[in-house]
PDB file of C-alpha atoms in Angstrom:
ATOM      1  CA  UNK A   1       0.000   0.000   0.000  1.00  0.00           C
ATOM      2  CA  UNK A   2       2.124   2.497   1.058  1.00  0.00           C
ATOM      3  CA  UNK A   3       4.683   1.588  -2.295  1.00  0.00           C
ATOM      4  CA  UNK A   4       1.782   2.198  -4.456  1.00  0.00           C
ATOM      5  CA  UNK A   5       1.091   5.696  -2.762  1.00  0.00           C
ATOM      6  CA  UNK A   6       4.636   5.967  -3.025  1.00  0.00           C
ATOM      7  CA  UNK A   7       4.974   5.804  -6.823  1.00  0.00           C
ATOM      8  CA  UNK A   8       1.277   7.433  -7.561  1.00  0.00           C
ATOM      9  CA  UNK A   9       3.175  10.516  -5.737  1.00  0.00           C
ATOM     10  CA  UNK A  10       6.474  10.488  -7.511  1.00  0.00           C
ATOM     11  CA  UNK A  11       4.400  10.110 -10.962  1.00  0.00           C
ATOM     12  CA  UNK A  12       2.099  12.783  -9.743  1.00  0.00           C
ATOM     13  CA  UNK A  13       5.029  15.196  -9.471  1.00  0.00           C
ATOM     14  CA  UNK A  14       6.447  14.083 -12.737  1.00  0.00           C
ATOM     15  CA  UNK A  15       3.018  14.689 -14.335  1.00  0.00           C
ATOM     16  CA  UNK A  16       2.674  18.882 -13.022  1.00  0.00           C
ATOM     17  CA  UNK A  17       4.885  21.665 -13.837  1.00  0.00           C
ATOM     18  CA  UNK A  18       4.270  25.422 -14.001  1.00  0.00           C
ATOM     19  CA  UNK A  19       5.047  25.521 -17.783  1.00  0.00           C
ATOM     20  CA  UNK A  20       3.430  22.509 -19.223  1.00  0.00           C
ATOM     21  CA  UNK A  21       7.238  21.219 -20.694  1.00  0.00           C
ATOM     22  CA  UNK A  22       7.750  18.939 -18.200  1.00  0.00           C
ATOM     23  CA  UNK A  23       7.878  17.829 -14.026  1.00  0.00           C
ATOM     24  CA  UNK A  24       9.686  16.406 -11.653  1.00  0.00           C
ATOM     25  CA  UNK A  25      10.354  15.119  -8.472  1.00  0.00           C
ATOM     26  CA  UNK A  26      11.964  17.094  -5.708  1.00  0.00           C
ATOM     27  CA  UNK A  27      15.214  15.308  -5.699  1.00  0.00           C
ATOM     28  CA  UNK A  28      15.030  16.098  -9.620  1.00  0.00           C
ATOM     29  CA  UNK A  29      14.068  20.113  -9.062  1.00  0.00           C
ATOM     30  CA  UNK A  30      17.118  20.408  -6.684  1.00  0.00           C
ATOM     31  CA  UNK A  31      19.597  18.946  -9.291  1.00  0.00           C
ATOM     32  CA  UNK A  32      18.064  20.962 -12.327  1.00  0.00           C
ATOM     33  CA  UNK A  33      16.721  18.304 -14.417  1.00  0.00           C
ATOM     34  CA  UNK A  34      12.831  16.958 -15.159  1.00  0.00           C
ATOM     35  CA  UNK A  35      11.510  14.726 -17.434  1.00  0.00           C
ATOM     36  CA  UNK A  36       9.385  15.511 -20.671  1.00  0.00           C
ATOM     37  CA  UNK A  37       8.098  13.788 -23.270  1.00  0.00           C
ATOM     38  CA  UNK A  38      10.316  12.661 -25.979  1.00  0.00           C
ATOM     39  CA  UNK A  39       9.185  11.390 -29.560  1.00  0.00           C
ATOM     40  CA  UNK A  40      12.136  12.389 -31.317  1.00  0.00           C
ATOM     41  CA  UNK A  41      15.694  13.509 -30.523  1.00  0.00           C
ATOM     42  CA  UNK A  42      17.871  15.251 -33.337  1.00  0.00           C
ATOM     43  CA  UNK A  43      21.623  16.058 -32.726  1.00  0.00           C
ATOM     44  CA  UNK A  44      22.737  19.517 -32.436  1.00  0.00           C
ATOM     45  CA  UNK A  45      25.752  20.544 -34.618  1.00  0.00           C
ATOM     46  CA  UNK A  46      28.962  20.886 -32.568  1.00  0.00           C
ATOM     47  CA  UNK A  47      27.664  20.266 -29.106  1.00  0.00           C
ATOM     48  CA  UNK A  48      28.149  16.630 -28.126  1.00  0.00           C
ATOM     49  CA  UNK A  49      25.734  15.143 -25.804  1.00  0.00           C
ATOM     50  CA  UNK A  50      23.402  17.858 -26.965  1.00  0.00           C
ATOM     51  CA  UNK A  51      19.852  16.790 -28.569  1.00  0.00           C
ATOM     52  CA  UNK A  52      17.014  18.858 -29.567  1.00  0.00           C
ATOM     53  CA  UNK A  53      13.862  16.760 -27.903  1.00  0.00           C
ATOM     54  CA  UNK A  54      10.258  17.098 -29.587  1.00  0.00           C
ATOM     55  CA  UNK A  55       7.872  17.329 -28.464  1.00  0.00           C
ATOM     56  CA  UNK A  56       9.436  18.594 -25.165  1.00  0.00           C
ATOM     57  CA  UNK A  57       6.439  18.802 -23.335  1.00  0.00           C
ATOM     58  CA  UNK A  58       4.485  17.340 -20.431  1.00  0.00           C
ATOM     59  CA  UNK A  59       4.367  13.561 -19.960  1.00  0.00           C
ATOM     60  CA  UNK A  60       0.738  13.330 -18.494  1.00  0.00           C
ATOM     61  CA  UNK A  61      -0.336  10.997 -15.714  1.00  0.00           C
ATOM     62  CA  UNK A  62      -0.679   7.582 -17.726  1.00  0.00           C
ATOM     63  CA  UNK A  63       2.840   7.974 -19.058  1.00  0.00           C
ATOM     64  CA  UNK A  64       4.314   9.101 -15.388  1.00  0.00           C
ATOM     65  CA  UNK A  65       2.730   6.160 -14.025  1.00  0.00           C
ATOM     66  CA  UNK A  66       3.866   3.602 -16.557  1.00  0.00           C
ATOM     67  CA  UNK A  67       7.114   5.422 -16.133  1.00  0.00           C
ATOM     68  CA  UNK A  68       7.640   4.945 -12.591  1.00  0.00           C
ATOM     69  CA  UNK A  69       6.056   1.755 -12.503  1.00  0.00           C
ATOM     70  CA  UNK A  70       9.106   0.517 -15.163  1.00  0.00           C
ATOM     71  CA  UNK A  71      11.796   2.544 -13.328  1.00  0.00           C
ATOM     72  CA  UNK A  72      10.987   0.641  -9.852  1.00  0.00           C
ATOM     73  CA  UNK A  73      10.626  -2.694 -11.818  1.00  0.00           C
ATOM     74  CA  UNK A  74      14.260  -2.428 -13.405  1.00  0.00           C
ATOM     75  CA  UNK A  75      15.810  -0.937 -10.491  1.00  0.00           C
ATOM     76  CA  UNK A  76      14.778  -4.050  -8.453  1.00  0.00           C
ATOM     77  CA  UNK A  77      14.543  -6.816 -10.973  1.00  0.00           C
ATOM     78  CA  UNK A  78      16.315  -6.169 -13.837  1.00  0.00           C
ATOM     79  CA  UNK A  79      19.736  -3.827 -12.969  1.00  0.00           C
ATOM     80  CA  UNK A  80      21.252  -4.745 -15.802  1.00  0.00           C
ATOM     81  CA  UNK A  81      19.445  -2.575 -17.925  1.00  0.00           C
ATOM     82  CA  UNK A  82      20.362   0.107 -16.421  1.00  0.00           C
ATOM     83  CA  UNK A  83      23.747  -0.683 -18.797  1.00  0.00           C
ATOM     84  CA  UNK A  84      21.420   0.556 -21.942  1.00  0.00           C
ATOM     85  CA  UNK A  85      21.975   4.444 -20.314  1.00  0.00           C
ATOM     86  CA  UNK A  86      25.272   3.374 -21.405  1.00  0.00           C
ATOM     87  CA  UNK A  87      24.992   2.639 -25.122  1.00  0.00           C
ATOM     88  CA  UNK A  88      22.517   5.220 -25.710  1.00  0.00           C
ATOM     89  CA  UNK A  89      23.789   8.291 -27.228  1.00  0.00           C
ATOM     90  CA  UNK A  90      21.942  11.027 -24.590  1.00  0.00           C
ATOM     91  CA  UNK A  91      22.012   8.931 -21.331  1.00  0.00           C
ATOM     92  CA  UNK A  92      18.249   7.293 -21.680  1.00  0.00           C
ATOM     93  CA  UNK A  93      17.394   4.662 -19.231  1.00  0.00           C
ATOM     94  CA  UNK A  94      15.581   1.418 -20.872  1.00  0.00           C
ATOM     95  CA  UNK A  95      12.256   2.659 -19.132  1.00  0.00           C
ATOM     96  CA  UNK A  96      12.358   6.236 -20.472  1.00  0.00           C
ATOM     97  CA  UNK A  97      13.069   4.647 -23.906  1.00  0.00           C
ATOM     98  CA  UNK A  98      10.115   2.369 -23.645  1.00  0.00           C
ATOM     99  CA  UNK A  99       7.360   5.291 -22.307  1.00  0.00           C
ATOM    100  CA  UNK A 100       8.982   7.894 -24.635  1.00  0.00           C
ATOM    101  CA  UNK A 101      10.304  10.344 -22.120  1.00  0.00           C
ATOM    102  CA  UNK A 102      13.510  11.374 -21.456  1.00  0.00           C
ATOM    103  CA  UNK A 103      15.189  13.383 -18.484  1.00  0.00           C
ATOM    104  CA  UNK A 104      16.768  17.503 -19.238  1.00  0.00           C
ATOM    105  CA  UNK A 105      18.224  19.857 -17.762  1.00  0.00           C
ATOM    106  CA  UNK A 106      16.004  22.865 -17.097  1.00  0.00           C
ATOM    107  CA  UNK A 107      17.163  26.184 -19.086  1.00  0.00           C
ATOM    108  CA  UNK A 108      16.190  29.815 -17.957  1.00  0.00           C
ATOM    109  CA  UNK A 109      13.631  28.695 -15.263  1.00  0.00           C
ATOM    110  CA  UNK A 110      13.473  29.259 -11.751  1.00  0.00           C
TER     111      UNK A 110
END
């Protein structure tokens, strides 16, 4: 019970932000980073490790949820897939790869 209120908070914070272009959790405010939805990722020219991420936005509830849900499986079943952050070319965990999000700094906000 109290797991299940555990993740339905953490995917509650990932679902709200102030901007509508993605949450986070508070651990993830205090280091600078949230997580938005990610459909696409193109390469920017001369800055390695540097994608442009469309659409950029907010994940919603039903992708938080699936998102945390996949992030507390792996972390307690499956470890080893935390080895496909990696070999992927911007740091994506296997459970933000298979919900379509992806975790970014924040830029010019508070």
């Amino acid at each position: 019970s109290s797991g299940i209120n555990a993740e339905y908070g953490e995917a509650s914070m990932l679902t709200i932000s102030s901007d509508g272009l993605g949450g986070a959790t508070i651990g993830k405010r205090i280091m600078g980073i949230k997580v938005v939805r990610c459909e696409s990722l193109t390469p920017v020219a001369d800055q390695p490790r540097t994608v442009l991420v469309k659409p950029g936005t907010d994940v919603g509830l039903w992708r938080a949820i699936t998102r945390t849900a996949f992030k507390d499986l792996s972390t307690t079943i499956f470890f080893p897939m935390f080895f496909t952050m990696l070999h992927s070319r911007v740091g994506q965990s296997i459970y933000d790869i298979m919900t379509g999000t992806i975790m970014v700094e924040k830029r010019g906000e508070p």
